[in-house]
JSON list of C-alpha atoms and ligand atoms in Angstrom, two decimals:
[
{"chain": "I", "resi": 1, "resn": "MET", "atom": "CA", "xyz": [111.82, 101.06, 87.88]},
{"chain": "I", "resi": 2, "resn": "LYS", "atom": "CA", "xyz": [109.82, 97.85, 87.19]},
{"chain": "I", "resi": 3, "resn": "GLU", "atom": "CA", "xyz": [111.62, 96.02, 90.01]},
{"chain": "I", "resi": 4, "resn": "GLN", "atom": "CA", "xyz": [110.93, 98.92, 92.40]},
{"chain": "I", "resi": 5, "resn": "ILE", "atom": "CA", "xyz": [107.23, 98.88, 91.47]},
{"chain": "I", "resi": 6, "resn": "LYS", "atom": "CA", "xyz": [107.02, 95.10, 91.91]},
{"chain": "I", "resi": 7, "resn": "LYS", "atom": "CA", "xyz": [108.70, 95.42, 95.33]},
{"chain": "I", "resi": 8, "resn": "HIS", "atom": "CA", "xyz": [106.26, 98.11, 96.50]},
{"chain": "I", "resi": 9, "resn": "ILE", "atom": "CA", "xyz": [103.25, 96.19, 95.16]},
{"chain": "I", "resi": 10, "resn": "ARG", "atom": "CA", "xyz": [104.45, 93.09, 97.02]},
{"chain": "I", "resi": 11, "resn": "ILE", "atom": "CA", "xyz": [104.81, 95.09, 100.27]},
{"chain": "I", "resi": 12, "resn": "LEU", "atom": "CA", "xyz": [101.39, 96.74, 99.83]},
{"chain": "I", "resi": 13, "resn": "GLN", "atom": "CA", "xyz": [99.77, 93.36, 99.11]},
{"chain": "I", "resi": 14, "resn": "GLU", "atom": "CA", "xyz": [101.36, 91.92, 102.26]},
{"chain": "I", "resi": 15, "resn": "LEU", "atom": "CA", "xyz": [99.87, 94.87, 104.12]},
{"chain": "I", "resi": 16, "resn": "GLY", "atom": "CA", "xyz": [96.39, 93.99, 102.86]},
{"chain": "I", "resi": 17, "resn": "TYR", "atom": "CA", "xyz": [95.84, 96.48, 100.04]},
{"chain": "I", "resi": 18, "resn": "GLU", "atom": "CA", "xyz": [93.32, 94.25, 98.25]},
{"chain": "I", "resi": 19, "resn": "TYR", "atom": "CA", "xyz": [92.42, 96.82, 95.60]},
{"chain": "I", "resi": 20, "resn": "LEU", "atom": "CA", "xyz": [95.70, 95.95, 93.96]},
{"chain": "I", "resi": 21, "resn": "TYR", "atom": "CA", "xyz": [94.04, 92.72, 92.84]},
{"chain": "I", "resi": 22, "resn": "THR", "atom": "CA", "xyz": [90.74, 94.25, 91.71]},
{"chain": "I", "resi": 23, "resn": "GLU", "atom": "CA", "xyz": [91.99, 97.47, 90.10]},
{"chain": "I", "resi": 24, "resn": "ARG", "atom": "CA", "xyz": [95.51, 96.38, 89.43]},
{"chain": "I", "resi": 25, "resn": "GLY", "atom": "CA", "xyz": [96.11, 98.37, 86.24]},
{"chain": "I", "resi": 26, "resn": "MET", "atom": "CA", "xyz": [95.04, 101.65, 87.80]},
{"chain": "I", "resi": 27, "resn": "ALA", "atom": "CA", "xyz": [96.86, 101.10, 91.09]},
{"chain": "I", "resi": 28, "resn": "GLU", "atom": "CA", "xyz": [100.06, 100.11, 89.31]},
{"chain": "I", "resi": 29, "resn": "SER", "atom": "CA", "xyz": [100.08, 103.17, 87.06]},
{"chain": "I", "resi": 30, "resn": "ASP", "atom": "CA", "xyz": [99.47, 105.49, 90.04]},
{"chain": "I", "resi": 31, "resn": "LEU", "atom": "CA", "xyz": [102.30, 103.82, 91.94]},
{"chain": "I", "resi": 32, "resn": "GLU", "atom": "CA", "xyz": [104.51, 104.00, 88.86]},
{"chain": "I", "resi": 33, "resn": "GLU", "atom": "CA", "xyz": [103.76, 107.73, 88.52]},
{"chain": "I", "resi": 34, "resn": "ARG", "atom": "CA", "xyz": [104.64, 108.40, 92.17]},
{"chain": "I", "resi": 35, "resn": "LEU", "atom": "CA", "xyz": [107.87, 106.41, 91.96]},
{"chain": "I", "resi": 36, "resn": "LYS", "atom": "CA", "xyz": [108.80, 108.22, 88.76]},
{"chain": "I", "resi": 37, "resn": "LYS", "atom": "CA", "xyz": [108.26, 111.61, 90.38]},
{"chain": "I", "resi": 38, "resn": "LEU", "atom": "CA", "xyz": [110.30, 110.59, 93.43]},
{"chain": "I", "resi": 39, "resn": "GLU", "atom": "CA", "xyz": [113.07, 109.33, 91.20]},
{"chain": "I", "resi": 40, "resn": "GLU", "atom": "CA", "xyz": [113.09, 112.65, 89.31]},
{"chain": "I", "resi": 41, "resn": "LEU", "atom": "CA", "xyz": [113.20, 114.55, 92.59]},
{"chain": "I", "resi": 42, "resn": "ASN", "atom": "CA", "xyz": [116.09, 112.39, 93.72]},
{"chain": "I", "resi": 43, "resn": "LYS", "atom": "CA", "xyz": [118.05, 113.35, 90.59]},
{"chain": "I", "resi": 44, "resn": "VAL", "atom": "CA", "xyz": [117.40, 117.04, 91.32]},
{"chain": "I", "resi": 45, "resn": "ILE", "atom": "CA", "xyz": [118.63, 116.90, 94.93]},
{"chain": "I", "resi": 46, "resn": "GLN", "atom": "CA", "xyz": [121.78, 114.99, 93.95]},
{"chain": "I", "resi": 47, "resn": "GLU", "atom": "CA", "xyz": [122.75, 118.04, 91.87]},
{"chain": "I", "resi": 48, "resn": "CYS", "atom": "CA", "xyz": [121.39, 120.66, 94.28]},
{"chain": "I", "resi": 49, "resn": "LYS", "atom": "CA", "xyz": [123.70, 123.45, 95.47]},
{"chain": "I", "resi": 50, "resn": "LYS", "atom": "CA", "xyz": [121.07, 125.72, 97.03]},
{"chain": "I", "resi": 51, "resn": "CYS", "atom": "CA", "xyz": [122.83, 125.73, 100.38]},
{"chain": "I", "resi": 52, "resn": "ASP", "atom": "CA", "xyz": [126.38, 125.01, 101.51]},
{"chain": "I", "resi": 53, "resn": "LEU", "atom": "CA", "xyz": [125.57, 121.52, 102.76]},
{"chain": "I", "resi": 54, "resn": "TYR", "atom": "CA", "xyz": [126.27, 120.20, 99.25]},
{"chain": "I", "resi": 55, "resn": "LYS", "atom": "CA", "xyz": [129.97, 120.88, 99.83]},
{"chain": "I", "resi": 56, "resn": "SER", "atom": "CA", "xyz": [130.48, 118.18, 102.44]},
{"chain": "I", "resi": 57, "resn": "ARG", "atom": "CA", "xyz": [127.88, 115.56, 101.42]},
{"chain": "I", "resi": 58, "resn": "LYS", "atom": "CA", "xyz": [128.78, 112.21, 99.86]},
{"chain": "I", "resi": 59, "resn": "GLN", "atom": "CA", "xyz": [125.26, 112.12, 98.47]},
{"chain": "I", "resi": 60, "resn": "ALA", "atom": "CA", "xyz": [121.89, 113.71, 99.18]},
{"chain": "I", "resi": 61, "resn": "VAL", "atom": "CA", "xyz": [119.34, 111.43, 100.90]},
{"chain": "I", "resi": 62, "resn": "LEU", "atom": "CA", "xyz": [115.80, 111.81, 99.60]},
{"chain": "I", "resi": 63, "resn": "GLY", "atom": "CA", "xyz": [114.02, 109.32, 101.86]},
{"chain": "I", "resi": 64, "resn": "GLU", "atom": "CA", "xyz": [112.54, 105.86, 101.48]},
{"chain": "I", "resi": 65, "resn": "GLY", "atom": "CA", "xyz": [109.42, 103.83, 102.06]},
{"chain": "I", "resi": 66, "resn": "ASN", "atom": "CA", "xyz": [105.90, 103.41, 100.79]},
{"chain": "I", "resi": 67, "resn": "PRO", "atom": "CA", "xyz": [105.08, 106.03, 98.11]},
{"chain": "I", "resi": 68, "resn": "GLU", "atom": "CA", "xyz": [101.44, 105.77, 99.22]},
{"chain": "I", "resi": 69, "resn": "ALA", "atom": "CA", "xyz": [102.14, 106.00, 102.96]},
{"chain": "I", "resi": 70, "resn": "LYS", "atom": "CA", "xyz": [99.49, 107.51, 105.22]},
{"chain": "I", "resi": 71, "resn": "LEU", "atom": "CA", "xyz": [102.18, 108.39, 107.75]},
{"chain": "I", "resi": 72, "resn": "MET", "atom": "CA", "xyz": [105.54, 110.07, 107.16]},
{"chain": "I", "resi": 73, "resn": "PHE", "atom": "CA", "xyz": [108.31, 110.22, 109.78]},
{"chain": "I", "resi": 74, "resn": "ILE", "atom": "CA", "xyz": [110.43, 113.35, 109.39]},
{"chain": "I", "resi": 75, "resn": "GLY", "atom": "CA", "xyz": [113.74, 114.04, 111.13]},
{"chain": "I", "resi": 76, "resn": "GLU", "atom": "CA", "xyz": [116.14, 116.95, 110.73]},
{"chain": "I", "resi": 77, "resn": "ALA", "atom": "CA", "xyz": [118.99, 115.76, 108.45]},
{"chain": "I", "resi": 78, "resn": "PRO", "atom": "CA", "xyz": [121.03, 112.68, 107.48]},
{"chain": "I", "resi": 79, "resn": "GLY", "atom": "CA", "xyz": [123.94, 111.64, 109.70]},
{"chain": "I", "resi": 80, "resn": "GLY", "atom": "CA", "xyz": [127.18, 109.87, 108.80]},
{"chain": "I", "resi": 81, "resn": "ASP", "atom": "CA", "xyz": [125.67, 106.42, 108.08]},
{"chain": "I", "resi": 82, "resn": "GLU", "atom": "CA", "xyz": [122.86, 107.94, 106.03]},
{"chain": "I", "resi": 83, "resn": "ASP", "atom": "CA", "xyz": [125.30, 110.07, 104.02]},
{"chain": "I", "resi": 84, "resn": "LYS", "atom": "CA", "xyz": [127.39, 106.96, 103.30]},
{"chain": "I", "resi": 85, "resn": "LEU", "atom": "CA", "xyz": [124.53, 104.62, 102.42]},
{"chain": "I", "resi": 86, "resn": "GLY", "atom": "CA", "xyz": [122.10, 107.11, 100.84]},
{"chain": "I", "resi": 87, "resn": "ARG", "atom": "CA", "xyz": [119.24, 105.94, 103.09]},
{"chain": "I", "resi": 88, "resn": "PRO", "atom": "CA", "xyz": [117.46, 107.78, 105.93]},
{"chain": "I", "resi": 89, "resn": "PHE", "atom": "CA", "xyz": [117.55, 106.64, 109.57]},
{"chain": "I", "resi": 90, "resn": "VAL", "atom": "CA", "xyz": [119.92, 103.69, 109.22]},
{"chain": "I", "resi": 91, "resn": "GLY", "atom": "CA", "xyz": [122.36, 104.55, 112.04]},
{"chain": "I", "resi": 92, "resn": "ARG", "atom": "CA", "xyz": [121.78, 103.90, 115.75]},
{"chain": "I", "resi": 93, "resn": "ALA", "atom": "CA", "xyz": [118.87, 106.33, 115.98]},
{"chain": "I", "resi": 94, "resn": "GLY", "atom": "CA", "xyz": [117.33, 104.81, 112.85]},
{"chain": "I", "resi": 95, "resn": "LYS", "atom": "CA", "xyz": [117.63, 101.30, 114.23]},
{"chain": "I", "resi": 96, "resn": "LEU", "atom": "CA", "xyz": [115.81, 102.44, 117.38]},
{"chain": "I", "resi": 97, "resn": "LEU", "atom": "CA", "xyz": [113.07, 104.02, 115.25]},
{"chain": "I", "resi": 98, "resn": "THR", "atom": "CA", "xyz": [112.70, 100.80, 113.23]},
{"chain": "I", "resi": 99, "resn": "ARG", "atom": "CA", "xyz": [112.57, 98.67, 116.40]},
{"chain": "I", "resi": 100, "resn": "LEU", "atom": "CA", "xyz": [109.87, 100.86, 117.94]},
{"chain": "I", "resi": 101, "resn": "ILE", "atom": "CA", "xyz": [107.78, 100.86, 114.74]},
{"chain": "I", "resi": 102, "resn": "GLU", "atom": "CA", "xyz": [108.02, 97.07, 114.63]},
{"chain": "I", "resi": 103, "resn": "ALA", "atom": "CA", "xyz": [107.08, 96.84, 118.33]},
{"chain": "I", "resi": 104, "resn": "THR", "atom": "CA", "xyz": [103.71, 98.41, 117.38]},
{"chain": "I", "resi": 105, "resn": "GLY", "atom": "CA", "xyz": [103.09, 95.45, 115.04]},
{"chain": "I", "resi": 106, "resn": "HIS", "atom": "CA", "xyz": [103.78, 97.44, 111.86]},
{"chain": "I", "resi": 107, "resn": "LYS", "atom": "CA", "xyz": [106.64, 97.42, 109.37]},
{"chain": "I", "resi": 108, "resn": "ARG", "atom": "CA", "xyz": [109.03, 100.27, 108.59]},
{"chain": "I", "resi": 109, "resn": "GLU", "atom": "CA", "xyz": [108.31, 99.80, 104.84]},
{"chain": "I", "resi": 110, "resn": "GLU", "atom": "CA", "xyz": [104.66, 100.64, 105.45]},
{"chain": "I", "resi": 111, "resn": "PHE", "atom": "CA", "xyz": [105.58, 104.29, 106.07]},
{"chain": "I", "resi": 112, "resn": "TYR", "atom": "CA", "xyz": [107.77, 106.91, 104.41]},
{"chain": "I", "resi": 113, "resn": "ILE", "atom": "CA", "xyz": [110.87, 108.17, 106.24]},
{"chain": "I", "resi": 114, "resn": "THR", "atom": "CA", "xyz": [112.76, 111.34, 105.39]},
{"chain": "I", "resi": 115, "resn": "ASN", "atom": "CA", "xyz": [114.36, 114.51, 106.77]},
{"chain": "I", "resi": 116, "resn": "ILE", "atom": "CA", "xyz": [113.90, 118.26, 106.46]},
{"chain": "I", "resi": 117, "resn": "CYS", "atom": "CA", "xyz": [117.41, 118.70, 105.01]},
{"chain": "I", "resi": 118, "resn": "LYS", "atom": "CA", "xyz": [118.52, 116.17, 102.42]},
{"chain": "I", "resi": 119, "resn": "CYS", "atom": "CA", "xyz": [122.27, 116.64, 102.95]},
{"chain": "I", "resi": 120, "resn": "ARG", "atom": "CA", "xyz": [124.34, 115.89, 106.03]},
{"chain": "I", "resi": 121, "resn": "PRO", "atom": "CA", "xyz": [125.50, 118.92, 108.02]},
{"chain": "I", "resi": 122, "resn": "PRO", "atom": "CA", "xyz": [129.24, 118.79, 108.85]},
{"chain": "I", "resi": 123, "resn": "GLU", "atom": "CA", "xyz": [129.94, 116.90, 112.09]},
{"chain": "I", "resi": 124, "resn": "ASN", "atom": "CA", "xyz": [126.19, 116.27, 112.41]},
{"chain": "I", "resi": 125, "resn": "ARG", "atom": "CA", "xyz": [125.50, 119.78, 113.64]},
{"chain": "I", "resi": 126, "resn": "THR", "atom": "CA", "xyz": [121.90, 121.04, 113.67]},
{"chain": "I", "resi": 127, "resn": "PRO", "atom": "CA", "xyz": [120.92, 122.45, 110.28]},
{"chain": "I", "resi": 128, "resn": "THR", "atom": "CA", "xyz": [120.55, 126.23, 110.29]},
{"chain": "I", "resi": 129, "resn": "PRO", "atom": "CA", "xyz": [117.15, 127.88, 109.72]},
{"chain": "I", "resi": 130, "resn": "TRP", "atom": "CA", "xyz": [118.41, 129.05, 106.30]},
{"chain": "I", "resi": 131, "resn": "GLU", "atom": "CA", "xyz": [119.47, 125.51, 105.29]},
{"chain": "I", "resi": 132, "resn": "MET", "atom": "CA", "xyz": [116.07, 124.15, 106.34]},
{"chain": "I", "resi": 133, "resn": "GLU", "atom": "CA", "xyz": [114.28, 126.90, 104.45]},
{"chain": "I", "resi": 134, "resn": "ALA", "atom": "CA", "xyz": [116.34, 126.20, 101.33]},
{"chain": "I", "resi": 135, "resn": "CYS", "atom": "CA", "xyz": [115.55, 122.48, 101.43]},
{"chain": "I", "resi": 136, "resn": "PHE", "atom": "CA", "xyz": [111.91, 122.63, 102.56]},
{"chain": "I", "resi": 137, "resn": "PRO", "atom": "CA", "xyz": [110.47, 122.90, 99.00]},
{"chain": "I", "resi": 138, "resn": "TYR", "atom": "CA", "xyz": [111.81, 119.38, 98.28]},
{"chain": "I", "resi": 139, "resn": "LEU", "atom": "CA", "xyz": [109.94, 118.03, 101.29]},
{"chain": "I", "resi": 140, "resn": "LYS", "atom": "CA", "xyz": [106.82, 119.84, 100.12]},
{"chain": "I", "resi": 141, "resn": "GLN", "atom": "CA", "xyz": [107.16, 118.11, 96.75]},
{"chain": "I", "resi": 142, "resn": "GLN", "atom": "CA", "xyz": [107.43, 114.76, 98.53]},
{"chain": "I", "resi": 143, "resn": "LEU", "atom": "CA", "xyz": [104.25, 115.59, 100.46]},
{"chain": "I", "resi": 144, "resn": "GLU", "atom": "CA", "xyz": [102.45, 116.41, 97.20]},
{"chain": "I", "resi": 145, "resn": "ILE", "atom": "CA", "xyz": [103.55, 113.13, 95.62]},
{"chain": "I", "resi": 146, "resn": "ILE", "atom": "CA", "xyz": [102.95, 110.82, 98.59]},
{"chain": "I", "resi": 147, "resn": "GLN", "atom": "CA", "xyz": [99.99, 112.68, 100.16]},
{"chain": "I", "resi": 148, "resn": "PRO", "atom": "CA", "xyz": [100.33, 111.33, 103.71]},
{"chain": "I", "resi": 149, "resn": "LYS", "atom": "CA", "xyz": [97.59, 112.06, 106.23]},
{"chain": "I", "resi": 150, "resn": "VAL", "atom": "CA", "xyz": [99.88, 112.37, 109.25]},
{"chain": "I", "resi": 151, "resn": "LEU", "atom": "CA", "xyz": [103.40, 113.78, 109.62]},
{"chain": "I", "resi": 152, "resn": "CYS", "atom": "CA", "xyz": [105.27, 112.54, 112.69]},
{"chain": "I", "resi": 153, "resn": "LEU", "atom": "CA", "xyz": [107.97, 115.14, 113.38]},
{"chain": "I", "resi": 154, "resn": "LEU", "atom": "CA", "xyz": [110.97, 113.70, 115.19]},
{"chain": "I", "resi": 155, "resn": "GLY", "atom": "CA", "xyz": [112.54, 116.31, 117.44]},
{"chain": "I", "resi": 156, "resn": "SER", "atom": "CA", "xyz": [112.39, 120.06, 117.97]},
{"chain": "I", "resi": 157, "resn": "THR", "atom": "CA", "xyz": [114.38, 120.98, 114.84]},
{"chain": "I", "resi": 158, "resn": "ALA", "atom": "CA", "xyz": [111.92, 119.27, 112.48]},
{"chain": "I", "resi": 159, "resn": "ALA", "atom": "CA", "xyz": [109.04, 120.80, 114.45]},
{"chain": "I", "resi": 160, "resn": "ARG", "atom": "CA", "xyz": [110.57, 124.28, 114.15]},
{"chain": "I", "resi": 161, "resn": "ALA", "atom": "CA", "xyz": [110.88, 123.91, 110.38]},
{"chain": "I", "resi": 162, "resn": "PHE", "atom": "CA", "xyz": [107.11, 123.31, 110.13]},
{"chain": "I", "resi": 163, "resn": "LEU", "atom": "CA", "xyz": [105.85, 125.67, 112.79]},
{"chain": "I", "resi": 164, "resn": "ASN", "atom": "CA", "xyz": [108.33, 128.54, 112.25]},
{"chain": "I", "resi": 165, "resn": "ARG", "atom": "CA", "xyz": [108.91, 129.02, 115.97]},
{"chain": "I", "resi": 166, "resn": "HIS", "atom": "CA", "xyz": [110.98, 127.58, 118.78]},
{"chain": "I", "resi": 167, "resn": "VAL", "atom": "CA", "xyz": [109.51, 124.27, 119.99]},
{"chain": "I", "resi": 168, "resn": "ALA", "atom": "CA", "xyz": [110.26, 122.91, 123.47]},
{"chain": "I", "resi": 169, "resn": "ILE", "atom": "CA", "xyz": [109.78, 119.28, 122.52]},
{"chain": "I", "resi": 170, "resn": "THR", "atom": "CA", "xyz": [109.73, 117.95, 126.10]},
{"chain": "I", "resi": 171, "resn": "LYS", "atom": "CA", "xyz": [106.69, 120.17, 126.76]},
{"chain": "I", "resi": 172, "resn": "GLU", "atom": "CA", "xyz": [105.00, 119.95, 123.37]},
{"chain": "I", "resi": 173, "resn": "ARG", "atom": "CA", "xyz": [105.50, 116.29, 122.40]},
{"chain": "I", "resi": 174, "resn": "GLY", "atom": "CA", "xyz": [102.21, 114.50, 121.96]},
{"chain": "I", "resi": 175, "resn": "SER", "atom": "CA", "xyz": [100.60, 117.61, 120.43]},
{"chain": "I", "resi": 176, "resn": "VAL", "atom": "CA", "xyz": [98.58, 117.23, 117.24]},
{"chain": "I", "resi": 177, "resn": "ILE", "atom": "CA", "xyz": [98.58, 120.34, 115.06]},
{"chain": "I", "resi": 178, "resn": "ASN", "atom": "CA", "xyz": [96.73, 121.07, 111.85]},
{"chain": "I", "resi": 179, "resn": "TRP", "atom": "CA", "xyz": [99.22, 122.06, 109.15]},
{"chain": "I", "resi": 180, "resn": "GLU", "atom": "CA", "xyz": [98.03, 122.78, 105.63]},
{"chain": "I", "resi": 181, "resn": "GLY", "atom": "CA", "xyz": [95.32, 120.14, 105.85]},
{"chain": "I", "resi": 182, "resn": "LYS", "atom": "CA", "xyz": [97.57, 117.49, 107.39]},
{"chain": "I", "resi": 183, "resn": "LEU", "atom": "CA", "xyz": [97.91, 116.35, 110.98]},
{"chain": "I", "resi": 184, "resn": "VAL", "atom": "CA", "xyz": [101.31, 117.04, 112.45]},
{"chain": "I", "resi": 185, "resn": "TYR", "atom": "CA", "xyz": [102.29, 114.94, 115.48]},
{"chain": "I", "resi": 186, "resn": "LEU", "atom": "CA", "xyz": [105.24, 116.07, 117.60]},
{"chain": "I", "resi": 187, "resn": "THR", "atom": "CA", "xyz": [107.57, 113.69, 119.38]},
{"chain": "I", "resi": 188, "resn": "TYR", "atom": "CA", "xyz": [111.20, 113.13, 120.37]},
{"chain": "I", "resi": 189, "resn": "HIS", "atom": "CA", "xyz": [114.01, 112.42, 117.93]},
{"chain": "I", "resi": 190, "resn": "PRO", "atom": "CA", "xyz": [115.27, 108.84, 118.49]},
{"chain": "I", "resi": 191, "resn": "ALA", "atom": "CA", "xyz": [118.80, 110.27, 118.98]},
{"chain": "I", "resi": 192, "resn": "TYR", "atom": "CA", "xyz": [117.45, 112.13, 122.06]},
{"chain": "I", "resi": 193, "resn": "VAL", "atom": "CA", "xyz": [116.07, 108.83, 123.36]},
{"chain": "I", "resi": 194, "resn": "LEU", "atom": "CA", "xyz": [119.47, 107.17, 122.90]},
{"chain": "I", "resi": 195, "resn": "ARG", "atom": "CA", "xyz": [120.88, 109.84, 125.23]},
{"chain": "I", "resi": 196, "resn": "ASN", "atom": "CA", "xyz": [117.84, 109.65, 127.57]},
{"chain": "I", "resi": 197, "resn": "PRO", "atom": "CA", "xyz": [116.73, 105.98, 127.65]},
{"chain": "I", "resi": 198, "resn": "ASN", "atom": "CA", "xyz": [113.91, 106.82, 130.10]},
{"chain": "I", "resi": 199, "resn": "ALA", "atom": "CA", "xyz": [112.12, 108.54, 127.21]},
{"chain": "I", "resi": 200, "resn": "GLU", "atom": "CA", "xyz": [111.91, 105.33, 125.13]},
{"chain": "I", "resi": 201, "resn": "THR", "atom": "CA", "xyz": [108.44, 104.33, 126.38]},
{"chain": "I", "resi": 202, "resn": "THR", "atom": "CA", "xyz": [107.13, 107.81, 125.60]},
{"chain": "I", "resi": 203, "resn": "LEU", "atom": "CA", "xyz": [108.55, 107.68, 122.06]},
{"chain": "I", "resi": 204, "resn": "PHE", "atom": "CA", "xyz": [107.01, 104.24, 121.58]},
{"chain": "I", "resi": 205, "resn": "GLU", "atom": "CA", "xyz": [103.59, 105.47, 122.75]},
{"chain": "I", "resi": 206, "resn": "ASP", "atom": "CA", "xyz": [103.88, 108.52, 120.48]},
{"chain": "I", "resi": 207, "resn": "ILE", "atom": "CA", "xyz": [104.72, 106.37, 117.44]},
{"chain": "I", "resi": 208, "resn": "LYS", "atom": "CA", "xyz": [101.73, 104.16, 118.27]},
{"chain": "I", "resi": 209, "resn": "LYS", "atom": "CA", "xyz": [99.43, 107.20, 118.48]},
{"chain": "I", "resi": 210, "resn": "ALA", "atom": "CA", "xyz": [100.75, 108.66, 115.20]},
{"chain": "I", "resi": 211, "resn": "ILE", "atom": "CA", "xyz": [100.03, 105.32, 113.49]},
{"chain": "I", "resi": 212, "resn": "GLU", "atom": "CA", "xyz": [96.52, 105.19, 115.00]},
{"chain": "I", "resi": 213, "resn": "LEU", "atom": "CA", "xyz": [95.87, 108.74, 113.77]},
{"chain": "I", "resi": 214, "resn": "ALA", "atom": "CA", "xyz": [97.05, 107.83, 110.27]},
{"chain": "I", "resi": 215, "resn": "TYR", "atom": "CA", "xyz": [94.74, 104.82, 110.06]},
{"chain": "I", "resi": 216, "resn": "SER", "atom": "CA", "xyz": [91.70, 106.32, 111.85]},
{"chain": "O", "resi": 301, "resn": "SF4", "atom": "S1", "xyz": [120.47, 120.38, 102.00]},
{"chain": "O", "resi": 301, "resn": "SF4", "atom": "FE1", "xyz": [118.81, 120.58, 100.48]},
{"chain": "O", "resi": 301, "resn": "SF4", "atom": "S2", "xyz": [118.98, 122.68, 99.73]},
{"chain": "O", "resi": 301, "resn": "SF4", "atom": "FE2", "xyz": [120.93, 122.20, 100.72]},
{"chain": "O", "resi": 301, "resn": "SF4", "atom": "S3", "xyz": [122.24, 121.44, 99.05]},
{"chain": "O", "resi": 301, "resn": "SF4", "atom": "FE3", "xyz": [121.24, 119.65, 100.00]},
{"chain": "O", "resi": 301, "resn": "SF4", "atom": "S4", "xyz": [119.42, 119.26, 98.77]},
{"chain": "O", "resi": 301, "resn": "SF4", "atom": "FE4", "xyz": [120.11, 121.36, 98.32]}
]
């Protein structure tokens, strides 16, 4: 835990969070509290059997990043690499997401990255509405702990989980929607962009706008 806290404090200091120097004790204990809650949540999901996805997972994937992030990227579910490594967005789509975040001049560690479903669906199929509903309370707990200002939803499946309706992402990407006091920004899933390279510039611009919204 101490090492994790030191790592996050180092990242936040690099990002210019000066209050860590002036109110260090307070900031550290808040960070420690958030990390502790995330760690507890991680233990719960590793044991979770609320939906059938537990049967084929190697491990559940909670998410990773800054526990005080203003912006959270949310996809639909872990894939094969994520299931193996226990980290979100580390496969080809994740590498594209990381590259595009870095192209905006920011670092991946500055934000929090997670998925609606914490366990990998067999053969990377789309999670069912029931599986997303079963897992959504864990995401809500993450939102309560991290308290991001903006949620960047990657792809139509993540958007549907929040908006409870079908979302045609090619038509609705770029929309900003108020959701329970937070700003929800809709864009493509990086896996879609891997299949449709022409959409890369649009995804990049969307990521840039989501970051601007988070810091405005
Ligand atoms: S996907 Fe979510 S609800 Fe389903 S078993 Fe995994 S952690 Fe539990």
